[in-house]
Structure formats: structure tokens, C-alpha cells
Amino acid sequence: MAGVGCYLGTNFVGALAYADDIVLVCSTPSAMLKLLSICDAFAVEYDIKFNAQKSKLLVVSPRNHHKQATYSFSVGDNPIERVESF
């Protein structure tokens, strides 16, 4: 286990999967970079491709958190589009 991602109590919920969909949940940008790096390594090892065009990045932060950081993430050297929360 990579040791990054989110936990609910003692249950790891940093990588949720259903059919061919995966949701990565992290509390820091560096943790997300690590999980995406693991995805890239998995893709190389098993000769699969993650589709960055179908991927989205959603950053959730407290309402009073005014600093809007500009992080960029990618999978397979392709950028992931950032979407805004409501």
C-alpha cells in the first residue's frame, strides 16, 4: 500500500473503483501526484491506458480558504481538466 489517500476510520477510501471507473481521493496535492504516479506505473506494467480526456479534477476546500492554488495533474503525460465545485 502506498500510504496516501483518505481514510474513513481505519478503512482506506483513497481509490474507489466500479466497473472501469476509478475515483482517487486525497487530502493533499502531493498525495494525488503519488496516486497518479502509481496509476501511470500500473498502466505501463499491464499495458493499459487511462483516458485523461474522460478524467476530471475537483478540488474541494473550506469556504474561507481564499488561496486558489493552481495545481496541474496528468495521467500518461496528458493533462487532467480541472472542474469547479458548486
Short mmCIF file of C-alpha atoms in Angstrom, two decimals:
data_model
loop_
_atom_site.label_atom_id
_atom_site.label_comp_id
_atom_site.label_asym_id
_atom_site.label_seq_id
_atom_site.Cartn_x
_atom_site.Cartn_y
_atom_site.Cartn_z
CA MET A 1 0.00 0.00 0.00
CA ALA A 2 1.27 3.47 -0.88
CA GLY A 3 0.25 5.08 2.41
CA VAL A 4 -1.50 8.01 0.71
CA GLY A 5 -5.16 8.78 0.16
CA CYS A 6 -8.08 9.22 2.52
CA TYR A 7 -9.35 7.03 5.30
CA LEU A 8 -12.74 6.74 7.00
CA GLY A 9 -11.71 5.43 10.36
CA THR A 10 -9.39 2.55 9.52
CA ASN A 11 -10.89 1.94 6.06
CA PHE A 12 -8.90 3.18 3.06
CA VAL A 13 -11.12 5.08 0.61
CA GLY A 14 -8.43 6.77 -1.47
CA ALA A 15 -9.11 4.68 -4.56
CA LEU A 16 -12.71 3.70 -5.24
CA ALA A 17 -13.49 1.55 -8.28
CA TYR A 18 -16.65 0.45 -10.05
CA ALA A 19 -16.51 -1.39 -13.40
CA ASP A 20 -13.99 0.63 -15.43
CA ASP A 21 -14.27 3.83 -13.39
CA ILE A 22 -11.84 4.90 -10.67
CA VAL A 23 -12.10 7.77 -8.18
CA LEU A 24 -8.94 8.92 -6.40
CA VAL A 25 -9.44 10.85 -3.15
CA CYS A 26 -6.56 12.65 -1.43
CA SER A 27 -6.15 15.39 1.13
CA THR A 28 -3.04 16.96 -0.41
CA PRO A 29 -1.76 17.68 -3.92
CA SER A 30 1.40 15.65 -3.26
CA ALA A 31 -0.70 12.62 -2.30
CA MET A 32 -2.68 12.96 -5.54
CA LEU A 33 0.55 13.16 -7.53
CA LYS A 34 1.73 9.95 -5.86
CA LEU A 35 -1.53 8.11 -6.62
CA LEU A 36 -1.45 9.28 -10.24
CA SER A 37 2.16 8.11 -10.47
CA ILE A 38 1.06 4.69 -9.25
CA CYS A 39 -1.66 4.67 -11.93
CA ASP A 40 0.95 5.51 -14.58
CA ALA A 41 3.23 2.69 -13.41
CA PHE A 42 0.29 0.25 -13.36
CA ALA A 43 -0.66 1.28 -16.90
CA VAL A 44 2.86 0.59 -18.16
CA GLU A 45 3.13 -2.74 -16.34
CA TYR A 46 -0.24 -4.03 -17.58
CA ASP A 47 -0.24 -2.29 -20.99
CA ILE A 48 -3.40 -0.25 -20.41
CA LYS A 49 -4.22 3.42 -20.92
CA PHE A 50 -6.05 5.82 -18.66
CA ASN A 51 -8.05 8.33 -20.68
CA ALA A 52 -7.17 11.81 -19.45
CA GLN A 53 -9.88 13.31 -21.69
CA LYS A 54 -12.52 11.46 -19.65
CA SER A 55 -10.85 12.39 -16.36
CA LYS A 56 -11.66 15.40 -14.18
CA LEU A 57 -10.02 17.05 -11.20
CA LEU A 58 -12.20 18.55 -8.48
CA VAL A 59 -10.53 20.45 -5.64
CA VAL A 60 -12.66 20.87 -2.54
CA SER A 61 -11.54 23.28 0.18
CA PRO A 62 -13.16 25.16 3.06
CA ARG A 63 -15.27 28.17 2.07
CA ASN A 64 -12.97 30.56 3.92
CA HIS A 65 -9.91 29.23 2.11
CA HIS A 66 -9.26 32.10 -0.31
CA LYS A 67 -5.91 30.95 -1.67
CA GLN A 68 -6.75 29.38 -5.03
CA ALA A 69 -3.77 27.20 -5.83
CA THR A 70 -3.12 26.24 -9.39
CA TYR A 71 -2.12 22.61 -9.43
CA SER A 72 -1.81 20.66 -12.61
CA PHE A 73 -2.18 16.91 -12.74
CA SER A 74 -1.80 14.46 -15.56
CA VAL A 75 -2.08 10.78 -16.33
CA GLY A 76 0.00 9.22 -19.08
CA ASP A 77 1.60 12.64 -19.73
CA ASN A 78 -1.84 14.05 -20.63
CA PRO A 79 -3.30 16.87 -18.52
CA ILE A 80 -6.47 16.32 -16.47
CA GLU A 81 -9.11 19.05 -16.75
CA ARG A 82 -9.97 20.90 -13.54
CA VAL A 83 -13.68 21.49 -12.87
CA GLU A 84 -15.21 23.87 -10.33
CA SER A 85 -17.20 22.77 -7.33
CA PHE A 86 -20.62 24.21 -6.61
#
